[in-house]
Coordinates of C-alpha atoms in Angstrom, one line a residue:
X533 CA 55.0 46.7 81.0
X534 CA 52.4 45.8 78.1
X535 CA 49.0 44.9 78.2
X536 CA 48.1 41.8 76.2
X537 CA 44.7 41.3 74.7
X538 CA 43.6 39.4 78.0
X539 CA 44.0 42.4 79.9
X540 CA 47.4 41.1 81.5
X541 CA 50.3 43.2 81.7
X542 CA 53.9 41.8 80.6
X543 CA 57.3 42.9 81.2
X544 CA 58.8 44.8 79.1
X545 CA 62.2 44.9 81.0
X546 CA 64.0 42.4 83.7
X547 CA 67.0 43.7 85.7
X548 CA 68.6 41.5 88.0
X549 CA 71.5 42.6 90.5
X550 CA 74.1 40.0 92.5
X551 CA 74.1 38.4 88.7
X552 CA 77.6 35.4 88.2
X553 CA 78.9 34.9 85.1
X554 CA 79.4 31.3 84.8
X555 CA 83.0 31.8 82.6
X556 CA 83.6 29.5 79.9
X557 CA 87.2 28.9 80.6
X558 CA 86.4 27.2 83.7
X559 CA 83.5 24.9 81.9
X560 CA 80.9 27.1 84.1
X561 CA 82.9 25.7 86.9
X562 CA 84.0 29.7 88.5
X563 CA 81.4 32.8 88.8
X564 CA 82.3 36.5 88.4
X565 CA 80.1 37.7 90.9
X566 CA 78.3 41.0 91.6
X567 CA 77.3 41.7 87.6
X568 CA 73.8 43.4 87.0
X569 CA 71.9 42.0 84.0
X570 CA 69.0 43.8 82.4
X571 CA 66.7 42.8 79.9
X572 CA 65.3 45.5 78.0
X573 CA 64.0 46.7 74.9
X574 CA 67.7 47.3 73.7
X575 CA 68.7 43.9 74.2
X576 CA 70.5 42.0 77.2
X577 CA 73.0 44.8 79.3
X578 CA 75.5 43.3 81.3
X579 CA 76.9 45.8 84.6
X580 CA 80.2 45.8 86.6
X581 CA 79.7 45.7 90.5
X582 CA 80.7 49.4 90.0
X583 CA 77.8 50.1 87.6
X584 CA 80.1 50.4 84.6
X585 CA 78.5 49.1 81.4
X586 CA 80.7 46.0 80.7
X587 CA 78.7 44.8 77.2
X588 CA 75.5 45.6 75.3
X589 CA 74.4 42.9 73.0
X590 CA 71.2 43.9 70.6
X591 CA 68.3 42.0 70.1
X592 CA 69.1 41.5 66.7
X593 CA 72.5 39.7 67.8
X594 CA 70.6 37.4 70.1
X595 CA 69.0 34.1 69.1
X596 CA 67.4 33.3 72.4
X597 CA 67.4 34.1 75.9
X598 CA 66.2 31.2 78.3
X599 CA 65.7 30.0 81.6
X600 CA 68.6 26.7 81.3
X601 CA 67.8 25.3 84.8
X602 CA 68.3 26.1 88.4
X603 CA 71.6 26.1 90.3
X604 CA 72.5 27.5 93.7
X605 CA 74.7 30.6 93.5
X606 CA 78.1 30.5 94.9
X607 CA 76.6 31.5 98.5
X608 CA 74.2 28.6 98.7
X609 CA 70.8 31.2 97.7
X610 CA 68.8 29.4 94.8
X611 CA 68.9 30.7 91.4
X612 CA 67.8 30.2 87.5
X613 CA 70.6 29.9 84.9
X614 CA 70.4 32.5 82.0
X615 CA 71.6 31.5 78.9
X616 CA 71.9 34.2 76.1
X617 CA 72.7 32.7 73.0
X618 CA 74.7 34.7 70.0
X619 CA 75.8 33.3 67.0
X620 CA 79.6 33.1 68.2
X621 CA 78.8 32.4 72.0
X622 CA 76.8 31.0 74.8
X623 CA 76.5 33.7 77.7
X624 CA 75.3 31.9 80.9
X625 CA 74.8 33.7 84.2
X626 CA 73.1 32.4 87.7
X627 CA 70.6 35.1 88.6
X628 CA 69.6 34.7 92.3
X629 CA 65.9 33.9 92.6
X630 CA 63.9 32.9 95.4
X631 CA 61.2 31.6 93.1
X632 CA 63.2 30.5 90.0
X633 CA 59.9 29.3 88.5
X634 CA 58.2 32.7 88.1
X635 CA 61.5 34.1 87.2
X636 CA 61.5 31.6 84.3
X637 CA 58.4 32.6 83.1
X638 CA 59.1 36.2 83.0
X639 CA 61.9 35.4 80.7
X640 CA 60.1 33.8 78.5
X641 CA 57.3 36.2 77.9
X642 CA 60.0 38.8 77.4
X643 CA 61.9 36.9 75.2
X644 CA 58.9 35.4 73.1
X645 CA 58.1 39.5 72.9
X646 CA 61.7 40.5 72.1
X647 CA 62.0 42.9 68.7
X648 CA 64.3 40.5 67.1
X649 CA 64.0 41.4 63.3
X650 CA 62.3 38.9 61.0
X651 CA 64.0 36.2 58.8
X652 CA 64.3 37.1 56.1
X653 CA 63.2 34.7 52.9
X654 CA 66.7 35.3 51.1
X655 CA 67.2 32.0 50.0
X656 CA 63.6 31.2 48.9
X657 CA 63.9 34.4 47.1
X658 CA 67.2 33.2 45.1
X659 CA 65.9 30.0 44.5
X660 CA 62.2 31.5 43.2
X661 CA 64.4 33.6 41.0
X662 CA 66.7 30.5 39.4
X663 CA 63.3 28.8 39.0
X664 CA 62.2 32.0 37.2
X665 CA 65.3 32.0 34.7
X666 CA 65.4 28.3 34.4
X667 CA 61.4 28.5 33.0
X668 CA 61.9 31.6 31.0
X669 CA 65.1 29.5 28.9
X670 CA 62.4 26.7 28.3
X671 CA 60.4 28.5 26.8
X672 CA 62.8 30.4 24.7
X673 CA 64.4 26.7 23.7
X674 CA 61.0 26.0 23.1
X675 CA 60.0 28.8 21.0
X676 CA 63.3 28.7 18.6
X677 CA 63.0 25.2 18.1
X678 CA 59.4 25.4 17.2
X679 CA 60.1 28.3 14.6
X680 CA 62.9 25.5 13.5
X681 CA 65.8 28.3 13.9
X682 CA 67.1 26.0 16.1
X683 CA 67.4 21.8 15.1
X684 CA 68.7 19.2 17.6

């Protein structure tokens, strides 16, 4: 948990047990059940029912995590559907919740609060730069044809 500047604490880490994968193949239609899912400060860690660490995807390979909507789980308990987005792939899980609302907003504190890296400004950069060497040739056009070492 971290304290915020209102004196609130946040989580820092979610991990939810009895998770389904909603599989892709089947259009979200079949669940793998009995996953574990944990949100933490590595990124989102997905568990076998045996414990085995099935996948690990970073922070900096996620582009959001979010609370897509509620769906009963294969049982008939409630739940919240996870989504965690990559840029290849949509991972979407039912995480059994018997307040899906609070759930949702636990995610989204944690995921607002993620350490996702920063964009970074490479194209601005580039195009600054091609502004840079476009300005610089005027003036050097400029200059030459001013000295008249250059006639058009």
């Amino acid at each position: 948990m971290t304290e915020t500047a209102e004196g609130t604490t946040e989580p820092t880490s979610l991990e939810f047990a009895g998770v389904y994968l909603l599989t892709a193949e089947s259009d979200g239609q079949a669940a793998v059940p009995g996953l574990t899912v944990a949100l933490d400060t590595r990124g989102l860690t997905i568990r076998k029912p045996d414990g085995e660490v099935s996948t690990v995807i970073g922070w900096t390979q996620l582009s959001s995590v979010t609370a897509a909507g509620r769906m009963r789980t294969p049982v008939g308990r409630p739940g919240l559907v996870l989504e965690a987005r990559t840029a290849a792939k949509v991972h979407r899980f039912v995480v059994p919740s018997d307040d899906p609302d609070a759930l949702e907003q636990e995610i989204v504190r944690l995921d607002a609060s993620a350490p996702r890296p920063r964009k970074r400004a490479g194209a601005s950069r580039a195009l600054a730069a091609v502004v840079a060497v476009i300005v610089v040739a005027g003036i050097t056009v400029a200059a030459l044809v001013a000295t008249g070492a250059v006639k058009f």
